[in-house]
Amino acid sequence: METLAILGATGSIGQSTLSVVRQHPERFSVFALSANHNVRVMLKDCLEFAPRYAVMVDEHAAQQLKAELKHHNSATCVLSGSHALCDVAKEPEVTSVMAAIVGAAGLLSTLAAVQAGKRVLLANKEALVMSGELFIDAVHQYGAELLPIDSEHNAIFQCLPHELQQNPGRGSLSAAGVSKILLTGSGGPFRYTPISDLQAVTPAQAIDHPNWSMGPKISVDSATMMNKGLEYIEARWLFNAAPEQLQVLVHPQSVIHSMVQYSDGSVLAQLGQPDMMTPIAHALAYPARIASGVAPLDFCTLGDLSFMAPDMARYPCLQLAMDACASGQGATTALNAANEITVAAFLAGQLNFMGIAEVNDAVMQTLGAHSVNSIDEIIALDNQARTCASALIRTY
Ligand code: NAD
Ligand code: MG
């Protein structure tokens, strides 16, 4: 029996995780659920899964949830504050932690799970983008197991030999005969929109992803392809990949979720429906295979699969992320933080779509050369980049 802590339970990944868990009550039990402030969804899930703990980061929401649970005679204990996220992730009874908080807000609890030597199911890519080397060092130091949830990285993981799967961030791709990782992305909802029209696209258009259903932040990141940029950095750390071993490909149908090219010319790919329940079920049960609830692919109705190189004029955020990856941890931290602020401003109607890349770029020019050597320095730089981005947006 695996005992789970699901951080970010009320989000898109959290809810897909519970959908898989619901199908296998003999295999998984839910020890803790966490959310920022969504009482309605948290209450429903606490009543269904009866976790020992429910963490609401927001104090007011925690009080509301406590009253509701009492009314329903629930035995679930409600905790509040962000430190409680780390506490439940470290609980001795927990075997696996689903790290599915969005953004830098997930960094410390994801690291707490690593430092407690858990099986960490990593959806929170921003944590790895910020803390890359320190994160991988901690995985090895504390004997944590790292399983990627991001569909591309989960696909790559499945296409890699066993010895690399067992050695996150430290194995040698070339010694294993891998010549290249091919990271695929759909290109988002604007891949055919004239570039001159991008200035005027709305948040509703940006979050209307053609293939995937996801939270608002990652949906905007998919439209700018910053998501692919963050994933490029994520792949660099997860698979110990050099720049020449990573290639981004636009694949509009999202049927192939990424590929690994070997030195003998073989290419291994993982295919499936664009539904996160597949990588979640893979990581939850690894190395076993369990039903996810996702329909099988029907190759007779699939249609054509196409591929193209990304156009960097259309996707300047992708280039920024690749450049940041080459510069180092300070640059990736500053870019990630700036992007959280610019995406939030875009969603709030305070910044136009192309402004996301422009402000991200300006923050990188100011702070991208900083070096960071500890989690405290990473958090300080993250804060500085947020302040810098907010100030730029006000004068924009
Ligand atoms: P979402 O916005 O749907 O959900 C985010 C979750 O995080 C919610 O439960 C929310 O309560 C919680 N949260 C938000 N701010 C918080 C804070 N300050 N403190 C504590 N908790 C907070 O996001 P999502 O789409 O589920 O994405 C979650 C993570 O998974 C992201 O890092 C994303 O990049 C990654 N991911 C998502 C998908 C997808 O299909 N949705 C695919 C691959 C990777
Ligand atoms: Mg992805």
Short mmCIF file of C-alpha atoms and ligand atoms in Angstrom, two decimals:
data_model
loop_
_atom_site.label_atom_id
_atom_site.label_comp_id
_atom_site.label_asym_id
_atom_site.label_seq_id
_atom_site.Cartn_x
_atom_site.Cartn_y
_atom_site.Cartn_z
CA MET A 1 0.00 0.00 0.00
CA GLU A 2 1.39 3.41 -0.98
CA THR A 3 0.51 6.26 1.39
CA LEU A 4 0.22 9.58 -0.42
CA ALA A 5 0.58 13.25 0.35
CA ILE A 6 -0.89 15.23 -2.54
CA LEU A 7 0.35 18.83 -2.53
CA GLY A 8 -1.77 21.05 -4.79
CA ALA A 9 -4.68 18.60 -4.55
CA THR A 10 -7.34 21.03 -5.80
CA GLY A 11 -5.49 21.85 -9.04
CA SER A 12 -5.57 20.18 -12.41
CA ILE A 13 -2.78 17.65 -11.60
CA GLY A 14 -4.05 17.11 -8.05
CA GLN A 15 -7.55 16.27 -9.30
CA SER A 16 -6.18 13.94 -12.02
CA THR A 17 -4.10 12.21 -9.33
CA LEU A 18 -7.20 11.64 -7.21
CA SER A 19 -9.00 10.27 -10.29
CA VAL A 20 -6.29 7.60 -10.66
CA VAL A 21 -6.19 6.91 -6.90
CA ARG A 22 -9.99 6.49 -6.85
CA GLN A 23 -9.64 3.55 -9.28
CA HIS A 24 -7.18 1.67 -7.01
CA PRO A 25 -8.35 1.81 -3.38
CA GLU A 26 -6.45 -1.41 -2.60
CA ARG A 27 -3.18 0.14 -3.75
CA PHE A 28 -3.18 3.77 -2.53
CA SER A 29 -4.33 5.56 0.59
CA VAL A 30 -4.45 9.33 0.95
CA PHE A 31 -2.65 10.62 4.06
CA ALA A 32 -2.67 14.36 3.30
CA LEU A 33 -4.18 16.79 0.82
CA SER A 34 -3.18 20.43 0.43
CA ALA A 35 -4.56 23.52 -1.29
CA ASN A 36 -4.09 27.25 -1.22
CA HIS A 37 -7.68 28.36 -0.53
CA ASN A 38 -10.24 26.27 -2.45
CA VAL A 39 -12.53 25.10 0.39
CA ARG A 40 -15.27 23.70 -1.84
CA VAL A 41 -13.09 21.17 -3.68
CA MET A 42 -11.04 20.36 -0.58
CA LEU A 43 -14.17 19.59 1.44
CA LYS A 44 -15.51 17.25 -1.24
CA ASP A 45 -12.16 15.40 -1.44
CA CYS A 46 -11.72 15.18 2.34
CA LEU A 47 -15.17 13.59 2.65
CA GLU A 48 -14.38 11.09 -0.13
CA PHE A 49 -10.75 10.16 0.72
CA ALA A 50 -10.73 10.79 4.50
CA PRO A 51 -7.09 11.94 4.72
CA ARG A 52 -5.44 12.27 8.15
CA TYR A 53 -4.50 15.89 7.31
CA ALA A 54 -5.86 18.66 5.09
CA VAL A 55 -3.56 21.65 4.70
CA MET A 56 -5.05 24.98 3.66
CA VAL A 57 -2.28 27.53 3.25
CA ASP A 58 -4.75 30.38 3.66
CA GLU A 59 -5.71 30.78 7.34
CA HIS A 60 -9.24 32.01 6.69
CA ALA A 61 -9.90 29.08 4.31
CA ALA A 62 -8.53 26.69 6.94
CA GLN A 63 -11.05 27.97 9.50
CA GLN A 64 -13.88 27.56 7.01
CA LEU A 65 -12.81 24.01 6.12
CA LYS A 66 -12.50 23.10 9.81
CA ALA A 67 -16.08 24.21 10.46
CA GLU A 68 -17.41 22.34 7.42
CA LEU A 69 -15.58 19.12 8.32
CA LYS A 70 -16.85 19.30 11.90
CA HIS A 71 -20.37 19.68 10.57
CA HIS A 72 -19.86 16.44 8.58
CA ASN A 73 -18.29 14.59 11.56
CA SER A 74 -15.04 14.16 9.62
CA ALA A 75 -11.91 13.05 11.52
CA THR A 76 -9.58 14.91 9.12
CA CYS A 77 -7.31 17.36 10.95
CA VAL A 78 -6.94 20.79 9.30
CA LEU A 79 -3.56 22.52 9.32
CA SER A 80 -2.76 25.97 7.95
CA GLY A 81 0.24 27.96 6.75
CA SER A 82 2.90 27.07 4.20
CA HIS A 83 5.15 25.39 6.81
CA ALA A 84 2.44 22.72 7.21
CA LEU A 85 3.06 21.71 3.57
CA CYS A 86 6.62 20.72 4.52
CA ASP A 87 5.42 19.01 7.72
CA VAL A 88 2.99 16.67 5.96
CA ALA A 89 5.48 15.96 3.15
CA LYS A 90 7.98 14.73 5.77
CA GLU A 91 5.56 12.58 7.83
CA PRO A 92 7.07 9.11 8.37
CA GLU A 93 3.89 7.32 7.25
CA VAL A 94 3.97 9.02 3.83
CA THR A 95 5.67 6.94 1.14
CA SER A 96 4.99 9.11 -1.94
CA VAL A 97 4.55 12.84 -2.35
CA MET A 98 2.80 14.29 -5.40
CA ALA A 99 4.43 17.72 -5.80
CA ALA A 100 1.70 19.52 -7.77
CA ILE A 101 1.69 23.06 -6.39
CA VAL A 102 2.11 25.60 -9.18
CA GLY A 103 5.16 27.86 -9.26
CA ALA A 104 7.88 28.77 -6.78
CA ALA A 105 5.32 28.32 -3.98
CA GLY A 106 6.01 24.58 -4.32
CA LEU A 107 9.79 24.78 -3.88
CA LEU A 108 10.20 24.24 -0.14
CA SER A 109 7.60 21.48 0.24
CA THR A 110 8.99 19.61 -2.78
CA LEU A 111 12.49 19.87 -1.30
CA ALA A 112 11.15 18.75 2.10
CA ALA A 113 9.82 15.59 0.45
CA VAL A 114 13.20 15.00 -1.19
CA GLN A 115 15.04 15.57 2.10
CA ALA A 116 12.73 13.08 3.81
CA GLY A 117 13.79 10.47 1.21
CA LYS A 118 10.31 10.01 -0.24
CA ARG A 119 9.23 8.82 -3.65
CA VAL A 120 8.68 12.26 -5.20
CA LEU A 121 6.29 12.54 -8.13
CA LEU A 122 7.44 15.81 -9.64
CA ALA A 123 4.84 17.95 -11.44
CA ASN A 124 6.10 21.24 -9.94
CA LYS A 125 8.71 21.89 -12.65
CA GLU A 126 9.38 25.41 -11.31
CA ALA A 127 11.04 23.88 -8.21
CA LEU A 128 13.61 22.11 -10.37
CA VAL A 129 14.07 25.16 -12.64
CA MET A 130 14.95 27.23 -9.57
CA SER A 131 17.07 24.81 -7.59
CA GLY A 132 18.32 22.33 -10.26
CA GLU A 133 21.74 21.25 -9.01
CA LEU A 134 20.89 21.54 -5.30
CA PHE A 135 17.70 19.56 -5.92
CA ILE A 136 19.51 16.70 -7.71
CA ASP A 137 22.24 16.69 -5.04
CA ALA A 138 19.54 16.38 -2.35
CA VAL A 139 17.84 13.50 -4.21
CA HIS A 140 21.10 11.54 -4.01
CA GLN A 141 22.10 12.67 -0.53
CA TYR A 142 18.76 11.68 1.03
CA GLY A 143 18.05 8.65 -1.15
CA ALA A 144 14.80 10.03 -2.58
CA GLU A 145 13.23 8.47 -5.65
CA LEU A 146 12.37 10.95 -8.40
CA LEU A 147 9.65 10.24 -10.96
CA PRO A 148 8.71 12.88 -13.53
CA ILE A 149 5.02 13.69 -13.98
CA ASP A 150 5.42 16.30 -16.71
CA SER A 151 4.19 14.30 -19.72
CA GLU A 152 7.32 14.97 -21.80
CA HIS A 153 9.74 14.02 -19.03
CA ASN A 154 7.66 11.02 -18.10
CA ALA A 155 7.79 9.98 -21.78
CA ILE A 156 11.57 10.47 -21.92
CA PHE A 157 11.98 8.54 -18.65
CA GLN A 158 10.00 5.65 -20.14
CA CYS A 159 12.23 5.66 -23.25
CA LEU A 160 15.52 5.64 -21.29
CA PRO A 161 17.36 2.50 -20.15
CA HIS A 162 16.80 1.26 -16.60
CA GLU A 163 20.21 2.40 -15.31
CA LEU A 164 19.45 6.00 -16.24
CA GLN A 165 15.96 5.80 -14.71
CA GLN A 166 17.63 4.77 -11.44
CA ASN A 167 20.17 7.61 -11.49
CA PRO A 168 18.29 10.91 -11.86
CA GLY A 169 20.41 13.82 -13.03
CA ARG A 170 23.68 11.91 -12.68
CA GLY A 171 23.76 9.25 -15.41
CA SER A 172 25.67 9.61 -18.68
CA LEU A 173 23.37 9.84 -21.71
CA SER A 174 26.23 9.26 -24.15
CA ALA A 175 27.55 6.20 -22.26
CA ALA A 176 24.02 4.76 -22.53
CA GLY A 177 24.08 5.34 -26.30
CA VAL A 178 21.64 8.27 -26.23
CA SER A 179 22.48 10.90 -28.83
CA LYS A 180 19.54 13.25 -28.32
CA ILE A 181 16.39 13.91 -26.31
CA LEU A 182 13.60 15.22 -28.54
CA LEU A 183 11.30 17.37 -26.41
CA THR A 184 7.96 17.84 -28.17
CA GLY A 185 5.37 20.58 -27.63
CA SER A 186 2.11 21.44 -29.36
CA GLY A 187 3.01 25.08 -30.02
CA GLY A 188 -0.09 26.17 -28.09
CA PRO A 189 -3.24 27.91 -29.32
CA PHE A 190 -1.40 30.61 -31.32
CA ARG A 191 0.91 28.51 -33.46
CA TYR A 192 -0.83 29.66 -36.67
CA THR A 193 -1.85 33.18 -35.49
CA PRO A 194 -0.05 35.96 -37.44
CA ILE A 195 2.72 37.25 -35.15
CA SER A 196 1.43 40.82 -35.61
CA ASP A 197 -1.91 39.75 -34.05
CA LEU A 198 -0.34 38.27 -30.89
CA GLN A 199 -0.23 41.68 -29.18
CA ALA A 200 -4.04 41.67 -28.97
CA VAL A 201 -4.81 38.10 -27.86
CA THR A 202 -6.89 37.80 -24.67
CA PRO A 203 -6.36 35.67 -21.54
CA ALA A 204 -9.44 33.59 -22.47
CA GLN A 205 -7.88 32.79 -25.88
CA ALA A 206 -4.49 32.03 -24.29
CA ILE A 207 -5.81 29.52 -21.77
CA ASP A 208 -7.92 27.72 -24.37
CA HIS A 209 -5.30 25.05 -25.14
CA PRO A 210 -6.07 22.95 -28.24
CA ASN A 211 -5.04 19.56 -26.74
CA TRP A 212 -4.57 19.69 -22.96
CA SER A 213 -6.75 20.82 -20.06
CA MET A 214 -4.48 22.48 -17.45
CA GLY A 215 -4.28 25.20 -14.79
CA PRO A 216 -4.21 28.86 -15.98
CA LYS A 217 -0.48 29.53 -15.43
CA ILE A 218 0.82 26.54 -17.39
CA SER A 219 -1.79 27.21 -20.10
CA VAL A 220 -0.39 30.71 -20.68
CA ASP A 221 3.13 29.25 -20.52
CA SER A 222 2.10 26.83 -23.28
CA ALA A 223 0.87 29.69 -25.44
CA THR A 224 4.22 31.54 -25.10
CA MET A 225 6.15 28.24 -25.12
CA MET A 226 7.77 29.37 -21.87
CA ASN A 227 6.41 26.02 -20.70
CA LYS A 228 8.69 24.26 -23.20
CA GLY A 229 11.53 26.50 -22.06
CA LEU A 230 10.96 25.54 -18.41
CA GLU A 231 10.76 21.91 -19.55
CA TYR A 232 14.06 22.28 -21.44
CA ILE A 233 15.66 23.36 -18.13
CA GLU A 234 13.79 20.58 -16.30
CA ALA A 235 15.14 18.00 -18.80
CA ARG A 236 18.65 19.40 -18.46
CA TRP A 237 18.57 18.58 -14.71
CA LEU A 238 16.49 15.39 -14.70
CA PHE A 239 18.51 13.69 -17.43
CA ASN A 240 21.92 15.37 -17.06
CA ALA A 241 21.59 16.61 -20.65
CA ALA A 242 24.02 18.98 -22.38
CA PRO A 243 22.57 21.62 -24.76
CA GLU A 244 23.56 19.58 -27.83
CA GLN A 245 21.64 16.61 -26.38
CA LEU A 246 18.34 18.53 -26.19
CA GLN A 247 16.15 19.51 -29.12
CA VAL A 248 12.72 21.14 -28.98
CA LEU A 249 10.24 20.09 -31.68
CA VAL A 250 6.76 21.44 -32.35
CA HIS A 251 4.33 18.54 -32.76
CA PRO A 252 0.82 20.01 -33.01
CA GLN A 253 -1.16 16.79 -32.37
CA SER A 254 0.37 16.03 -28.89
CA VAL A 255 0.22 12.28 -29.59
CA ILE A 256 3.95 11.68 -29.20
CA HIS A 257 4.87 13.03 -25.77
CA SER A 258 8.64 13.09 -26.44
CA MET A 259 11.35 10.83 -27.87
CA VAL A 260 14.86 9.56 -27.27
CA GLN A 261 17.26 9.14 -30.18
CA TYR A 262 20.04 6.55 -29.86
CA SER A 263 23.46 6.46 -31.51
CA ASP A 264 22.48 3.49 -33.71
CA GLY A 265 19.73 5.59 -35.34
CA SER A 266 16.85 4.13 -33.29
CA VAL A 267 14.28 6.57 -31.93
CA LEU A 268 12.06 5.48 -29.04
CA ALA A 269 8.86 7.44 -28.47
CA GLN A 270 6.06 7.31 -25.91
CA LEU A 271 2.60 7.89 -27.37
CA GLY A 272 -0.78 8.28 -25.77
CA GLN A 273 -3.85 10.45 -25.38
CA PRO A 274 -3.06 13.97 -24.12
CA ASP A 275 -4.30 13.15 -20.62
CA MET A 276 -2.15 13.60 -17.51
CA MET A 277 -3.70 10.54 -15.87
CA THR A 278 -1.32 8.40 -17.99
CA PRO A 279 1.98 9.80 -16.64
CA ILE A 280 0.43 10.06 -13.16
CA ALA A 281 -0.57 6.37 -13.18
CA HIS A 282 2.87 5.45 -14.54
CA ALA A 283 4.69 7.28 -11.75
CA LEU A 284 2.31 6.18 -8.99
CA ALA A 285 2.74 2.49 -9.81
CA TYR A 286 6.29 2.43 -11.25
CA PRO A 287 7.68 -0.07 -12.14
CA ALA A 288 4.25 -1.77 -12.32
CA ARG A 289 1.58 -0.72 -14.81
CA ILE A 290 -1.96 0.06 -13.68
CA ALA A 291 -5.12 1.28 -15.38
CA SER A 292 -5.32 5.08 -15.55
CA GLY A 293 -8.83 5.49 -16.94
CA VAL A 294 -7.43 6.96 -20.17
CA ALA A 295 -8.87 5.62 -23.43
CA PRO A 296 -6.44 3.69 -25.64
CA LEU A 297 -5.06 5.37 -28.76
CA ASP A 298 -6.89 4.35 -31.92
CA PHE A 299 -4.30 4.44 -34.71
CA CYS A 300 -6.95 4.04 -37.41
CA THR A 301 -8.51 7.41 -36.52
CA LEU A 302 -5.37 9.23 -35.39
CA GLY A 303 -4.66 11.12 -38.61
CA ASP A 304 -1.31 12.61 -39.55
CA LEU A 305 1.47 13.39 -37.13
CA SER A 306 3.55 16.43 -38.04
CA PHE A 307 6.71 18.06 -36.71
CA MET A 308 8.50 21.37 -37.19
CA ALA A 309 11.23 23.47 -35.64
CA PRO A 310 9.95 26.18 -33.26
CA ASP A 311 9.95 29.70 -34.70
CA MET A 312 11.82 31.78 -32.12
CA ALA A 313 10.27 35.04 -33.39
CA ARG A 314 6.87 33.62 -32.43
CA TYR A 315 8.12 32.16 -29.14
CA PRO A 316 10.74 34.55 -27.67
CA CYS A 317 10.15 33.07 -24.18
CA LEU A 318 11.49 29.72 -25.38
CA GLN A 319 14.73 31.35 -26.50
CA LEU A 320 14.98 33.25 -23.19
CA ALA A 321 14.69 30.00 -21.25
CA MET A 322 17.30 28.23 -23.38
CA ASP A 323 19.66 31.17 -22.89
CA ALA A 324 18.96 31.18 -19.13
CA CYS A 325 19.73 27.46 -18.98
CA ALA A 326 23.11 28.11 -20.58
CA SER A 327 23.81 31.01 -18.14
CA GLY A 328 23.07 29.10 -14.93
CA GLN A 329 20.92 28.81 -11.84
CA GLY A 330 20.65 32.56 -11.15
CA ALA A 331 19.32 33.20 -14.64
CA THR A 332 16.77 30.38 -14.52
CA THR A 333 15.56 31.48 -11.07
CA ALA A 334 15.19 35.12 -12.16
CA LEU A 335 13.40 34.14 -15.38
CA ASN A 336 11.01 31.79 -13.59
CA ALA A 337 10.09 34.43 -11.01
CA ALA A 338 9.67 37.19 -13.61
CA ASN A 339 7.48 34.89 -15.66
CA GLU A 340 5.18 34.13 -12.71
CA ILE A 341 4.63 37.87 -12.28
CA THR A 342 4.17 38.64 -15.99
CA VAL A 343 1.76 35.73 -16.52
CA ALA A 344 -0.31 36.82 -13.50
CA ALA A 345 -0.33 40.41 -14.87
CA PHE A 346 -1.41 39.17 -18.31
CA LEU A 347 -4.22 37.11 -16.77
CA ALA A 348 -5.30 40.17 -14.75
CA GLY A 349 -5.41 42.33 -17.91
CA GLN A 350 -2.43 44.49 -16.83
CA LEU A 351 0.02 43.39 -19.52
CA ASN A 352 -0.45 42.39 -23.15
CA PHE A 353 0.62 38.97 -24.42
CA MET A 354 3.90 40.06 -26.05
CA GLY A 355 4.69 42.07 -22.90
CA ILE A 356 5.24 38.77 -21.08
CA ALA A 357 8.42 38.09 -23.08
CA GLU A 358 9.50 41.74 -23.11
CA VAL A 359 9.34 42.13 -19.32
CA ASN A 360 10.87 38.69 -18.75
CA ASP A 361 13.74 39.71 -21.03
CA ALA A 362 14.24 43.02 -19.21
CA VAL A 363 14.39 41.25 -15.83
CA MET A 364 16.94 38.83 -17.26
CA GLN A 365 19.08 41.75 -18.49
CA THR A 366 19.04 43.19 -14.94
CA LEU A 367 19.37 40.06 -12.78
CA GLY A 368 20.27 37.17 -15.08
CA ALA A 369 23.99 37.21 -14.27
CA HIS A 370 23.53 36.67 -10.50
CA SER A 371 24.96 33.47 -9.11
CA VAL A 372 23.16 31.53 -6.39
CA ASN A 373 24.64 28.86 -4.14
CA SER A 374 21.98 28.05 -1.58
CA ILE A 375 18.21 27.83 -1.23
CA ASP A 376 18.23 31.11 0.74
CA GLU A 377 20.04 32.87 -2.11
CA ILE A 378 17.61 31.36 -4.63
CA ILE A 379 14.62 32.62 -2.64
CA ALA A 380 16.20 36.09 -2.27
CA LEU A 381 16.83 36.31 -6.02
CA ASP A 382 13.30 35.04 -6.73
CA ASN A 383 11.92 37.90 -4.59
CA GLN A 384 14.18 40.45 -6.26
CA ALA A 385 13.08 39.33 -9.73
CA ARG A 386 9.41 39.57 -8.71
CA THR A 387 9.92 43.13 -7.46
CA CYS A 388 11.81 44.06 -10.62
CA ALA A 389 9.12 42.57 -12.90
CA SER A 390 6.29 44.27 -10.98
CA ALA A 391 8.04 47.65 -11.22
CA LEU A 392 8.55 47.22 -14.98
CA ILE A 393 4.90 46.27 -15.49
CA ARG A 394 3.74 49.42 -13.67
CA THR A 395 5.68 51.60 -16.12
CA TYR A 396 4.76 49.52 -19.16
P1 NAD B 1 -3.40 24.55 -10.94
O1 NAD B 1 -3.36 26.03 -10.97
O2 NAD B 1 -4.54 23.84 -11.56
O3 NAD B 1 -3.31 24.04 -9.40
C1 NAD B 1 -2.33 24.53 -8.55
C2 NAD B 1 -2.45 23.93 -7.16
O4 NAD B 1 -1.46 24.57 -6.34
C3 NAD B 1 -3.80 24.16 -6.48
O5 NAD B 1 -4.13 23.04 -5.69
C4 NAD B 1 -3.55 25.37 -5.59
O6 NAD B 1 -4.37 25.39 -4.43
C5 NAD B 1 -2.10 25.16 -5.20
N1 NAD B 1 -1.42 26.43 -4.91
C6 NAD B 1 -1.41 27.55 -5.68
N2 NAD B 1 -0.70 28.52 -5.09
C7 NAD B 1 -0.27 28.02 -3.91
C8 NAD B 1 0.49 28.55 -2.84
N3 NAD B 1 0.96 29.82 -2.85
N4 NAD B 1 0.76 27.74 -1.78
C9 NAD B 1 0.29 26.48 -1.75
N5 NAD B 1 -0.45 25.92 -2.73
C10 NAD B 1 -0.73 26.69 -3.80
O7 NAD B 1 -2.01 24.05 -11.56
P2 NAD B 1 -1.72 22.70 -12.39
O8 NAD B 1 -2.03 22.92 -13.81
O9 NAD B 1 -2.28 21.53 -11.67
O10 NAD B 1 -0.12 22.64 -12.29
C11 NAD B 1 0.55 22.25 -11.11
C12 NAD B 1 2.01 22.02 -11.44
O11 NAD B 1 2.10 20.90 -12.35
C13 NAD B 1 2.69 23.19 -12.16
O12 NAD B 1 4.01 23.29 -11.73
C14 NAD B 1 2.64 22.79 -13.62
O13 NAD B 1 3.71 23.34 -14.37
C15 NAD B 1 2.79 21.28 -13.52
N6 NAD B 1 2.22 20.56 -14.66
C16 NAD B 1 0.88 20.63 -14.91
C17 NAD B 1 0.34 19.96 -16.00
C18 NAD B 1 -1.14 19.99 -16.27
O14 NAD B 1 -1.60 19.30 -17.18
N7 NAD B 1 -1.94 20.74 -15.54
C19 NAD B 1 1.18 19.22 -16.84
C20 NAD B 1 2.54 19.16 -16.55
C21 NAD B 1 3.06 19.83 -15.47
MG MG B 2 4.67 19.19 -20.11
#
